[in-house]
XYZ file of N, CA and C in Angstrom:
804
model
N 0.852 -1.202 0.000
C 0.000 0.000 0.000
C 0.882 1.245 0.000
N 0.576 2.309 -0.732
C 1.415 3.497 -0.770
C 1.546 4.134 0.595
N 2.740 4.659 0.891
C 2.949 5.280 2.185
C 2.818 6.787 2.128
N 3.095 7.424 0.972
C 3.019 8.873 0.849
C 1.685 9.334 0.342
N 1.250 10.547 0.813
C -0.034 11.077 0.387
C -0.088 11.326 -1.101
N 1.068 11.686 -1.711
C 1.067 12.009 -3.130
C 0.796 10.796 -3.999
N 1.002 9.615 -3.431
C 0.791 8.401 -4.209
C -0.637 7.885 -4.117
N -1.442 8.531 -3.299
C -2.804 8.039 -3.105
C -3.787 8.632 -4.097
N -3.280 9.474 -5.029
C -4.144 10.027 -6.050
C -3.443 9.951 -7.387
N -4.221 10.051 -8.474
C -3.618 9.934 -9.791
C -4.362 10.773 -10.799
N -3.612 11.543 -11.590
C -4.151 12.246 -12.742
C -3.415 11.713 -13.964
N -4.127 11.072 -14.841
C -3.499 10.498 -16.015
C -3.322 11.585 -17.059
N -2.093 11.847 -17.465
C -1.823 12.919 -18.407
C -1.020 12.384 -19.592
N -1.712 12.247 -20.716
C -1.030 11.911 -21.946
C -0.553 10.491 -22.063
N -0.984 9.592 -21.194
C -0.554 8.209 -21.326
C -1.649 7.291 -20.811
N -1.638 6.069 -21.276
C -2.656 5.104 -20.863
C -2.111 4.262 -19.729
N -2.800 4.234 -18.612
C -2.434 3.423 -17.458
C -3.598 2.506 -17.137
N -3.413 1.190 -17.100
C -4.509 0.282 -16.743
C -5.049 0.621 -15.368
N -6.371 0.684 -15.251
C -6.962 1.054 -13.962
C -6.597 0.077 -12.866
N -6.377 -1.177 -13.238
C -6.008 -2.180 -12.242
C -4.700 -1.864 -11.548
N -3.841 -1.042 -12.212
C -2.561 -0.667 -11.618
C -2.722 0.398 -10.546
N -3.916 0.929 -10.386
C -4.170 2.013 -9.432
C -4.984 1.535 -8.241
N -4.851 0.265 -7.918
C -5.740 -0.363 -6.942
C -5.722 0.296 -5.570
N -4.589 0.929 -5.192
C -4.503 1.509 -3.854
C -4.865 2.991 -3.830
N -5.172 3.553 -4.953
C -5.416 4.986 -5.017
C -6.788 5.360 -4.444
N -6.839 6.566 -3.870
C -8.093 7.072 -3.316
C -8.765 8.078 -4.239
N -7.984 8.740 -5.101
C -8.517 9.710 -6.048
C -8.058 9.362 -7.448
N -9.000 9.277 -8.372
C -8.678 9.059 -9.781
C -9.374 10.138 -10.583
N -8.580 10.966 -11.270
C -9.129 12.084 -12.014
C -8.658 12.016 -13.464
N -9.629 11.922 -14.372
C -9.337 11.933 -15.796
C -9.887 13.228 -16.373
N -8.986 14.095 -16.837
C -9.415 15.379 -17.369
C -9.436 15.408 -18.875
N -9.383 16.604 -19.435
C -9.507 16.792 -20.875
C -8.360 16.134 -21.640
N -7.143 16.174 -21.095
C -5.978 15.778 -21.862
C -5.767 14.290 -22.090
N -5.945 13.436 -21.078
C -5.393 12.099 -21.129
C -5.705 11.295 -22.386
N -6.960 10.960 -22.588
C -7.290 10.028 -23.646
C -7.348 10.705 -25.003
N -7.603 11.997 -25.043
C -7.652 12.685 -26.318
C -6.264 12.785 -26.940
N -5.258 12.991 -26.140
C -3.929 13.186 -26.680
C -3.200 11.872 -26.917
N -3.482 10.882 -26.140
C -2.695 9.662 -26.225
C -3.327 8.610 -27.098
N -4.636 8.690 -27.394
C -5.321 7.661 -28.158
C -6.136 8.292 -29.269
N -6.062 7.717 -30.432
C -6.862 8.195 -31.551
C -8.259 7.588 -31.529
N -8.387 6.399 -31.016
C -9.680 5.734 -30.985
C -10.374 5.890 -29.656
N -11.617 5.458 -29.601
C -12.382 5.524 -28.361
C -11.937 4.435 -27.399
N -12.198 4.662 -26.131
C -11.910 3.651 -25.109
C -13.152 3.444 -24.245
N -13.299 2.249 -23.753
C -14.367 1.937 -22.815
C -13.753 1.679 -21.444
N -14.598 1.710 -20.423
C -14.131 1.448 -19.068
C -14.354 -0.029 -18.764
N -13.290 -0.706 -18.390
C -13.368 -2.139 -18.138
C -14.093 -2.438 -16.832
N -15.045 -3.381 -16.893
C -15.750 -3.825 -15.686
C -14.767 -4.376 -14.657
N -13.836 -5.209 -15.100
C -12.903 -5.864 -14.182
C -11.952 -4.874 -13.538
N -11.507 -3.865 -14.300
C -10.555 -2.897 -13.763
C -11.162 -2.091 -12.621
N -12.405 -1.636 -12.799
C -13.032 -0.835 -11.751
C -13.237 -1.626 -10.476
N -13.517 -2.886 -10.623
C -13.742 -3.728 -9.462
C -12.515 -3.866 -8.583
N -11.329 -3.522 -9.123
C -10.087 -3.643 -8.360
C -9.766 -2.388 -7.555
N -10.511 -1.311 -7.764
C -10.230 -0.050 -7.078
C -10.925 -0.014 -5.726
N -10.524 -0.912 -4.859
C -11.249 -1.157 -3.612
C -11.116 -0.043 -2.583
N -10.162 0.883 -2.781
C -9.953 1.939 -1.796
C -10.301 3.327 -2.360
N -10.840 3.363 -3.539
C -11.117 4.629 -4.208
C -12.229 5.394 -3.495
N -11.986 6.674 -3.241
C -12.988 7.533 -2.611
C -13.563 8.562 -3.574
N -12.774 8.969 -4.576
C -13.207 9.987 -5.526
C -12.868 9.555 -6.947
N -13.869 9.522 -7.817
C -13.663 9.197 -9.226
C -14.228 10.331 -10.061
N -13.339 11.071 -10.714
C -13.716 12.213 -11.534
C -13.327 11.952 -12.990
N -14.277 12.097 -13.889
C -14.015 11.973 -15.319
C -14.700 13.153 -16.000
N -13.911 14.151 -16.393
C -14.443 15.402 -16.922
C -13.948 15.671 -18.343
N -14.882 15.923 -19.253
C -14.559 16.326 -20.620
C -13.629 15.322 -21.289
N -14.058 14.083 -21.327
C -13.324 13.027 -22.032
C -14.313 12.307 -22.969
N -14.689 12.943 -24.087
C -15.696 12.361 -24.978
C -15.272 11.076 -25.655
N -13.964 10.756 -25.627
C -13.507 9.517 -26.257
C -13.722 8.296 -25.371
N -14.150 8.522 -24.129
C -14.537 7.394 -23.272
C -15.994 7.080 -23.575
N -16.236 5.940 -24.182
C -17.574 5.579 -24.632
C -18.052 4.295 -23.969
N -19.207 3.807 -24.410
C -19.779 2.595 -23.840
C -20.663 2.910 -22.652
N -21.027 1.894 -21.919
C -21.903 2.058 -20.775
C -21.141 2.319 -19.487
N -21.863 2.802 -18.486
C -21.284 2.949 -17.153
C -21.205 1.555 -16.538
N -20.025 1.072 -16.205
C -19.901 -0.297 -15.692
C -20.672 -0.509 -14.393
N -21.361 -1.610 -14.306
C -22.082 -1.922 -13.063
C -21.118 -2.132 -11.901
N -19.855 -2.446 -12.200
C -18.870 -2.705 -11.149
C -18.521 -1.453 -10.351
N -18.936 -0.277 -10.834
C -18.743 0.936 -10.025
C -19.422 0.762 -8.672
N -20.514 0.047 -8.656
C -21.241 -0.188 -7.419
C -20.525 -1.100 -6.446
N -19.383 -1.657 -6.862
C -18.609 -2.552 -6.003
C -17.411 -1.859 -5.373
N -17.414 -0.531 -5.352
C -16.339 0.225 -4.709
C -16.917 0.806 -3.422
N -16.848 0.080 -2.326
C -17.577 0.467 -1.106
C -17.114 1.766 -0.474
N -15.897 2.223 -0.816
C -15.341 3.427 -0.203
C -15.692 4.701 -0.971
N -16.329 4.574 -2.131
C -16.538 5.718 -3.014
C -17.465 6.759 -2.379
N -16.982 8.014 -2.349
C -17.749 9.122 -1.786
C -18.182 10.128 -2.845
N -17.397 10.257 -3.909
C -17.702 11.230 -4.952
C -17.533 10.580 -6.324
N -18.580 10.645 -7.141
C -18.556 10.070 -8.475
C -19.037 11.124 -9.461
N -18.132 11.572 -10.323
C -18.435 12.623 -11.298
C -18.049 12.131 -12.685
N -19.040 11.955 -13.551
C -18.821 11.563 -14.941
C -19.489 12.617 -15.815
N -18.766 13.688 -16.116
C -19.324 14.835 -16.827
C -18.717 14.988 -18.214
N -19.576 15.237 -19.190
C -19.156 15.516 -20.567
C -18.276 14.402 -21.123
N -18.795 13.195 -21.068
C -18.103 12.038 -21.617
C -18.895 11.503 -22.807
N -18.426 10.425 -23.387
C -19.159 9.756 -24.449
C -19.939 8.567 -23.940
N -20.121 8.482 -22.632
C -20.828 7.351 -22.036
C -22.299 7.359 -22.433
N -22.864 6.173 -22.578
C -24.256 6.036 -22.994
C -24.901 4.878 -22.239
N -26.194 4.672 -22.504
C -26.902 3.578 -21.851
C -27.490 3.986 -20.516
N -28.077 3.045 -19.795
C -28.775 3.360 -18.539
C -27.822 3.602 -17.372
N -28.360 4.245 -16.342
C -27.631 4.393 -15.080
C -27.715 3.060 -14.332
N -26.597 2.453 -13.971
C -26.649 1.143 -13.303
C -27.351 1.201 -11.947
N -28.226 0.256 -11.709
C -28.901 0.175 -10.411
C -27.904 -0.120 -9.299
N -26.755 -0.693 -9.649
C -25.743 -1.050 -8.654
C -25.184 0.154 -7.910
N -25.385 1.369 -8.448
C -24.907 2.561 -7.749
C -25.615 2.742 -6.410
N -26.757 2.114 -6.268
C -27.495 2.183 -5.011
C -26.775 1.522 -3.857
N -25.706 0.768 -4.157
C -24.933 0.104 -3.096
C -23.839 0.996 -2.519
N -23.641 2.166 -3.109
C -22.562 3.052 -2.667
C -23.005 3.855 -1.450
N -23.024 3.215 -0.325
C -23.632 3.784 0.885
C -22.893 5.003 1.427
N -21.645 5.236 0.998
C -20.877 6.384 1.485
C -20.915 7.563 0.521
N -21.627 7.424 -0.580
C -21.628 8.451 -1.614
C -22.290 9.736 -1.129
N -21.595 10.879 -1.325
C -22.148 12.179 -0.957
C -22.341 13.073 -2.188
N -21.623 12.770 -3.276
C -21.707 13.577 -4.491
C -21.832 12.665 -5.701
N -22.882 12.893 -6.507
C -23.095 12.113 -7.724
C -23.475 13.073 -8.837
N -22.662 13.091 -9.906
C -22.906 14.027 -10.996
C -22.674 13.362 -12.346
N -23.718 13.333 -13.178
C -23.624 12.917 -14.576
C -24.173 14.083 -15.402
N -23.304 14.864 -16.000
C -23.714 16.044 -16.762
C -23.191 15.961 -18.192
N -24.054 16.270 -19.152
C -23.616 16.342 -20.542
C -23.229 15.002 -21.127
N -23.997 13.964 -20.815
C -23.732 12.640 -21.365
C -24.854 12.213 -22.311
N -24.780 11.012 -22.818
C -25.791 10.490 -23.739
C -26.430 9.240 -23.145
N -26.907 9.390 -21.923
C -27.490 8.259 -21.218
C -28.909 8.007 -21.709
N -29.539 6.979 -21.202
C -30.904 6.639 -21.599
C -31.642 6.033 -20.417
N -32.970 5.992 -20.544
C -33.776 5.393 -19.487
C -34.036 6.349 -18.345
N -34.567 5.821 -17.264
C -34.962 6.624 -16.111
C -33.965 6.476 -14.971
N -34.224 7.205 -13.893
C -33.375 7.104 -12.701
C -33.742 5.822 -11.951
N -32.796 4.946 -11.702
C -33.142 3.695 -10.998
C -33.595 3.952 -9.564
N -34.626 3.240 -9.168
C -35.174 3.386 -7.816
C -34.129 3.087 -6.749
N -33.167 2.243 -7.068
C -32.156 1.834 -6.092
C -31.343 3.003 -5.545
N -31.289 4.107 -6.277
C -30.541 5.262 -5.785
C -31.203 5.898 -4.564
N -32.436 5.496 -4.277
C -33.130 5.991 -3.083
C -32.427 5.550 -1.798
N -31.535 4.573 -1.904
C -30.835 4.049 -0.730
C -29.640 4.898 -0.317
N -29.301 5.917 -1.103
C -28.100 6.719 -0.843
C -28.390 7.787 0.215
N -28.470 7.351 1.462
C -28.909 8.236 2.542
C -27.900 9.316 2.899
N -26.641 9.172 2.466
C -25.633 10.199 2.752
C -25.483 11.186 1.594
N -26.186 10.959 0.511
C -26.042 11.782 -0.676
C -26.464 13.224 -0.402
N -25.570 14.168 -0.714
C -25.851 15.580 -0.502
C -26.120 16.327 -1.808
N -25.448 15.922 -2.871
C -25.586 16.610 -4.155
C -25.831 15.592 -5.266
N -26.951 15.768 -5.984
C -27.318 14.874 -7.086
C -27.559 15.717 -8.337
N -26.748 15.484 -9.373
C -26.862 16.226 -10.627
C -26.931 15.271 -11.801
N -28.058 15.235 -12.470
C -28.220 14.500 -13.727
C -28.654 15.522 -14.777
N -27.790 16.442 -15.099
C -28.111 17.557 -15.984
C -27.728 17.232 -17.428
N -28.648 17.475 -18.340
C -28.374 17.351 -19.775
C -27.775 15.984 -20.117
N -28.473 14.935 -19.689
C -27.953 13.588 -19.911
C -28.941 12.671 -20.617
N -29.958 13.258 -21.278
C -30.893 12.505 -22.131
C -31.729 11.491 -21.366
N -31.996 11.745 -20.093
C -32.790 10.825 -19.287
C -34.286 11.056 -19.508
N -35.063 9.992 -19.301
C -36.507 10.043 -19.529
C -37.248 9.431 -18.336
N -38.574 9.314 -18.472
C -39.378 8.689 -17.425
C -39.786 9.687 -16.359
N -40.277 9.160 -15.266
C -40.775 9.991 -14.173
C -39.733 10.118 -13.070
N -39.630 11.299 -12.475
C -38.698 11.460 -11.362
C -39.230 10.791 -10.100
N -40.461 10.314 -10.160
C -41.034 9.614 -9.009
C -40.409 8.237 -8.809
N -39.527 7.827 -9.722
C -38.819 6.562 -9.527
C -37.900 6.632 -8.310
N -37.554 7.850 -7.897
C -36.762 8.045 -6.687
C -37.670 8.323 -5.498
N -37.347 7.714 -4.363
C -38.046 8.023 -3.122
C -37.227 9.084 -2.399
N -37.550 10.338 -2.680
C -36.756 11.434 -2.145
C -36.822 11.505 -0.625
N -37.859 10.958 -0.053
C -37.991 10.977 1.394
C -36.872 10.228 2.092
N -36.229 9.290 1.393
C -35.121 8.535 1.970
C -33.788 9.247 1.806
N -33.755 10.237 0.910
C -32.513 10.990 0.680
C -32.448 12.137 1.679
N -32.228 11.788 2.924
C -32.378 12.722 4.026
C -31.275 13.773 4.096
N -30.171 13.543 3.403
C -29.050 14.479 3.458
C -28.983 15.384 2.239
N -29.892 15.213 1.292
C -29.820 15.913 0.009
C -30.026 17.416 0.173
N -29.058 18.197 -0.344
C -29.165 19.659 -0.304
C -29.256 20.282 -1.696
N -28.723 19.593 -2.706
C -28.711 20.146 -4.062
C -29.177 19.094 -5.063
N -30.209 19.445 -5.849
C -30.780 18.526 -6.825
C -30.935 19.243 -8.163
N -30.284 18.717 -9.206
C -30.364 19.313 -10.543
C -30.673 18.211 -11.553
N -31.896 18.230 -12.073
C -32.343 17.248 -13.076
C -32.713 17.962 -14.372
N -32.157 19.126 -14.597
C -32.552 19.965 -15.728
C -32.031 19.451 -17.063
N -32.685 19.913 -18.130
C -32.306 19.604 -19.515
C -32.308 18.098 -19.796
N -33.404 17.463 -19.448
C -33.635 16.068 -19.794
C -35.015 15.967 -20.439
N -35.635 14.813 -20.374
C -36.976 14.645 -20.938
C -37.882 13.953 -19.922
N -37.764 14.349 -18.655
C -38.594 13.770 -17.603
C -40.054 14.199 -17.776
N -40.950 13.282 -17.467
C -42.384 13.538 -17.596
C -43.078 13.275 -16.263
N -44.398 13.532 -16.239
C -45.173 13.284 -15.033
C -45.171 14.480 -14.107
N -45.750 14.294 -12.939
C -45.885 15.380 -11.969
C -44.869 15.229 -10.844
N -44.873 16.200 -9.939
C -43.950 16.151 -8.810
C -44.374 15.043 -7.837
N -43.457 14.149 -7.470
C -43.819 13.131 -6.478
C -43.912 13.745 -5.092
N -44.826 13.242 -4.300
C -44.993 13.768 -2.943
C -43.717 13.621 -2.123
N -42.938 12.573 -2.402
C -41.729 12.322 -1.622
C -40.685 13.419 -1.798
N -40.754 14.168 -2.918
C -39.770 15.212 -3.169
C -39.763 16.238 -2.046
N -40.921 16.496 -1.477
C -41.028 17.529 -0.461
C -40.732 16.987 0.938
N -40.232 15.738 0.956
C -39.709 15.168 2.188
C -38.215 15.391 2.324
N -37.583 15.886 1.249
C -36.146 16.213 1.299
C -36.005 17.619 1.890
N -36.211 17.718 3.181
C -36.365 19.026 3.821
C -35.069 19.816 3.926
N -33.918 19.215 3.582
C -32.649 19.940 3.626
C -32.307 20.597 2.295
N -33.168 20.422 1.292
C -32.884 20.967 -0.031
C -32.679 22.486 0.011
N -31.587 22.920 -0.634
C -31.311 24.352 -0.782
C -31.468 24.799 -2.227
N -31.128 23.929 -3.169
C -31.313 24.243 -4.587
C -32.069 23.105 -5.256
N -33.053 23.467 -6.064
C -33.870 22.493 -6.796
C -34.078 23.009 -8.210
N -33.547 22.284 -9.184
C -33.705 22.666 -10.580
C -34.161 21.467 -11.401
N -35.328 21.623 -12.030
C -35.841 20.605 -12.959
C -36.271 21.297 -14.253
N -35.589 22.355 -14.612
C -35.937 23.133 -15.801
C -35.700 22.340 -17.081
N -36.374 22.793 -18.145
C -36.192 22.195 -19.469
C -36.494 20.696 -19.481
N -37.650 20.332 -18.931
C -38.158 18.969 -19.005
C -39.590 19.016 -19.538
N -40.375 17.992 -19.267
C -41.751 17.947 -19.733
C -42.694 17.628 -18.574
N -42.402 18.197 -17.418
C -43.206 17.936 -16.231
C -44.569 18.609 -16.344
N -45.576 17.932 -15.822
C -46.953 18.422 -15.894
C -47.560 18.507 -14.495
N -48.815 18.973 -14.431
C -49.511 19.061 -13.155
C -49.280 20.387 -12.462
N -49.737 20.464 -11.215
C -49.670 21.694 -10.433
C -48.426 21.706 -9.555
N -48.069 22.899 -9.117
C -47.050 23.029 -8.072
C -47.781 22.862 -6.740
N -47.508 21.812 -5.994
C -48.313 21.528 -4.793
C -47.992 22.456 -3.628
N -48.960 22.614 -2.750
C -48.776 23.445 -1.555
C -47.695 22.881 -0.641
N -47.435 21.581 -0.754
C -46.429 20.938 0.097
C -45.015 21.425 -0.194
N -44.837 22.229 -1.252
C -43.514 22.815 -1.501
C -43.110 23.709 -0.333
N -44.085 24.134 0.444
C -43.810 24.954 1.617
C -43.019 24.232 2.690
N -42.890 22.911 2.571
C -42.106 22.139 3.544
C -40.607 22.326 3.350
N -40.219 22.809 2.178
C -38.790 22.975 1.874
C -38.313 24.324 2.420
N -38.285 24.439 3.710
C -38.039 25.724 4.363
C -36.605 26.231 4.199
N -35.688 25.394 3.742
C -34.293 25.823 3.543
C -34.011 26.186 2.084
N -35.026 26.109 1.240
C -34.830 26.312 -0.193
C -34.383 27.739 -0.485
N -33.286 27.851 -1.262
C -32.731 29.148 -1.645
C -32.914 29.437 -3.131
N -32.858 28.384 -3.957
C -32.992 28.533 -5.408
C -33.974 27.495 -5.929
N -34.969 27.946 -6.701
C -35.969 27.061 -7.295
C -36.119 27.401 -8.772
N -35.826 26.437 -9.639
C -35.940 26.644 -11.083
C -36.810 25.540 -11.681
N -38.040 25.909 -12.027
C -38.986 24.969 -12.644
C -39.327 25.427 -14.060
N -38.489 26.231 -14.652
C -38.783 26.856 -15.940
C -38.835 25.855 -17.090
N -39.557 26.249 -18.123
C -39.643 25.490 -19.387
C -40.104 24.056 -19.180
N -41.241 23.920 -18.525
C -41.937 22.643 -18.401
C -43.370 22.842 -18.894
N -44.291 22.015 -18.430
C -45.696 22.135 -18.824
C -46.584 22.216 -17.587
N -46.083 22.893 -16.566
C -46.814 23.019 -15.319
C -48.007 23.953 -15.503
N -49.090 23.669 -14.794
C -50.326 24.434 -14.965
C -50.933 24.777 -13.609
N -52.025 25.541 -13.645
C -52.732 25.900 -12.416
C -52.128 27.120 -11.745
N -52.685 27.452 -10.599
C -52.230 28.611 -9.847
C -51.016 28.304 -8.989
N -50.454 29.366 -8.412
C -49.282 29.216 -7.553
C -49.716 29.189 -6.097
N -49.262 28.192 -5.348
C -49.653 28.110 -3.935
C -49.007 29.228 -3.127
N -49.739 29.784 -2.188
C -49.204 30.861 -1.351
C -48.016 30.381 -0.529
N -47.993 29.075 -0.237
C -46.896 28.508 0.562
C -45.538 28.734 -0.093
N -45.524 28.808 -1.421
C -44.273 29.034 -2.142
C -43.636 30.356 -1.736
N -44.447 31.359 -1.516
C -43.934 32.695 -1.218
C -43.731 32.927 0.276
N -43.939 31.882 1.058
C -43.654 31.944 2.483
C -42.280 31.372 2.803
N -41.552 30.920 1.772
C -40.219 30.352 1.969
C -39.238 31.504 2.176
N -38.824 31.716 3.404
C -38.043 32.894 3.768
C -36.653 32.914 3.162
N -36.082 31.737 2.875
C -34.720 31.682 2.336
C -34.684 31.771 0.813
N -35.847 31.711 0.173
C -35.899 31.669 -1.288
C -35.476 33.014 -1.881
N -34.341 32.999 -2.614
C -33.814 34.218 -3.228
C -33.829 34.154 -4.748
N -33.751 32.945 -5.303
C -33.753 32.773 -6.749
C -34.935 31.931 -7.191
N -35.768 32.481 -8.091
C -36.979 31.783 -8.526
C -37.158 31.954 -10.030
N -37.398 30.846 -10.732
C -37.693 30.900 -12.164
C -38.806 29.908 -12.481
N -39.987 30.433 -12.795
C -41.149 29.623 -13.168
C -41.563 29.918 -14.604
N -40.715 30.575 -15.358
C -41.044 31.013 -16.714
C -41.236 29.835 -17.662
N -41.983 30.091 -18.739
C -42.131 29.094 -19.786
C -42.976 27.897 -19.409
N -44.029 28.105 -18.622
C -44.964 27.038 -18.269
C -46.374 27.426 -18.725
N -47.367 26.815 -18.133
C -48.757 27.135 -18.452
C -49.509 27.511 -17.179
N -48.824 28.220 -16.298
C -49.404 28.636 -15.027
C -50.469 29.707 -15.248
N -51.390 29.809 -14.313
C -52.515 30.732 -14.481
C -52.907 31.366 -13.154
N -53.725 32.396 -13.255
C -54.253 33.048 -12.064
C -53.491 34.313 -11.693
N -53.938 34.943 -10.611
C -53.338 36.193 -10.147
C -52.240 35.907 -9.139
N -51.110 36.563 -9.328
C -49.992 36.392 -8.413
C -50.303 37.029 -7.065
N -49.920 36.384 -5.976
C -50.122 37.001 -4.658
C -49.174 38.188 -4.472
N -49.484 39.039 -3.533
C -48.670 40.241 -3.301
C -47.224 39.889 -2.961
N -47.031 38.759 -2.314
C -45.671 38.356 -1.920
C -44.776 38.065 -3.115
N -45.386 37.869 -4.299
C -44.598 37.584 -5.498
C -43.853 38.799 -6.006
N -44.185 39.989 -5.500
C -43.599 41.219 -6.002
C -42.112 41.352 -5.708
N -41.604 40.547 -4.777
C -40.169 40.646 -4.463
C -39.306 39.986 -5.535
N -39.945 39.265 -6.479
C -39.218 38.635 -7.565
C -39.433 39.421 -8.861
N -38.480 39.374 -9.794
C -38.637 40.110 -11.058
C -39.682 39.478 -11.962
N -40.182 40.246 -12.911
C -41.183 39.734 -13.850
C -40.662 38.554 -14.650
N -39.358 38.517 -14.876
C -38.761 37.416 -15.649
C -38.962 36.060 -14.981
N -39.171 36.054 -13.673
C -39.391 34.798 -12.949
C -40.710 34.144 -13.330
N -41.642 34.941 -13.895
C -42.974 34.438 -14.222
C -43.306 34.584 -15.713
N -42.335 34.992 -16.510
C -42.566 35.284 -17.927
C -43.033 34.060 -18.705
N -43.717 34.331 -19.804
C -44.173 33.275 -20.730
C -45.096 32.256 -20.062
N -45.950 32.761 -19.183
C -47.091 32.015 -18.664
C -48.321 32.850 -19.045
N -48.923 32.525 -20.137
C -49.907 33.386 -20.787
C -51.075 33.772 -19.887
N -51.456 32.884 -18.969
C -52.635 33.134 -18.146
C -52.290 33.604 -16.730
N -51.048 33.978 -16.526
C -50.605 34.470 -15.227
C -50.600 35.999 -15.252
N -51.070 36.629 -14.188
C -51.181 38.092 -14.189
C -51.005 38.637 -12.782
N -50.887 39.951 -12.711
C -50.691 40.610 -11.427
C -49.237 40.946 -11.194
N -48.976 41.981 -10.447
C -47.615 42.471 -10.195
C -46.697 41.350 -9.682
N -45.487 41.244 -10.308
C -44.799 42.189 -11.200
C -45.158 42.049 -12.692
N -46.127 41.214 -13.031
C -46.628 41.103 -14.398
C -47.720 42.150 -14.629
N -48.183 42.306 -15.846
C -49.308 43.223 -16.096
C -50.529 42.850 -15.264
N -51.369 43.837 -14.939
C -52.542 43.566 -14.099
C -53.516 42.612 -14.785
N -54.284 41.931 -13.950
C -55.288 41.002 -14.490
C -56.431 41.771 -15.141
N -56.984 41.228 -16.188
C -58.103 41.859 -16.879
C -59.395 41.498 -16.159
N -60.254 42.481 -16.007
C -61.538 42.266 -15.324
C -62.513 41.544 -16.246
């Protein structure tokens, strides 16, 4: 086992190193340079190699589009993993249900990928998870596949720029530690429920560019920590409450049937 701290992490720069050779490492970071400069062809991540990284705590893969294929299910066999970031890669296919076994995971981010399918229900078991980002990754289905009530440590949730459908699951408002919630640029329908008032720590809420309808619950404007709000580009209706005036008109823009300050007054 390595004795020096400098040997417990690895950044691959311009050369190919078998992952199995990094078995004792705690941090593995693949950035823009490694595979683009050293290999002309695409590479996949070996199932067997990942299974050997038994002490890995952080796995970062950023801006490496030449890494293709599916996310190996063996990622779920790294019991020490705390942070998993696979952003802007060429990875495709479904999110492995085996990730639900990563009981120490606090950060999970898949951004700018070409994934498919829905969020596996098994991720509901990640009780230590604080930040979950599945942004712009071609995911579909309902977000109700997750039992948010079990994600008791979750503070940041970003599911924007996908193709999620359906309405807000009741369990979402059981994640009472949420500070940021973004599900913009999806195809969500239904009303914004009054139970959103349970998210008393919420600071940023972005529900823009969906198909949400109905009026806005007064409970939304009772959230004292809420500083950033974007509900634009939906099908919301009715008169805005007076408490909505603390937000700019852009927060409510492109909702044809919504009226009242800071929007134009309602017609009699």
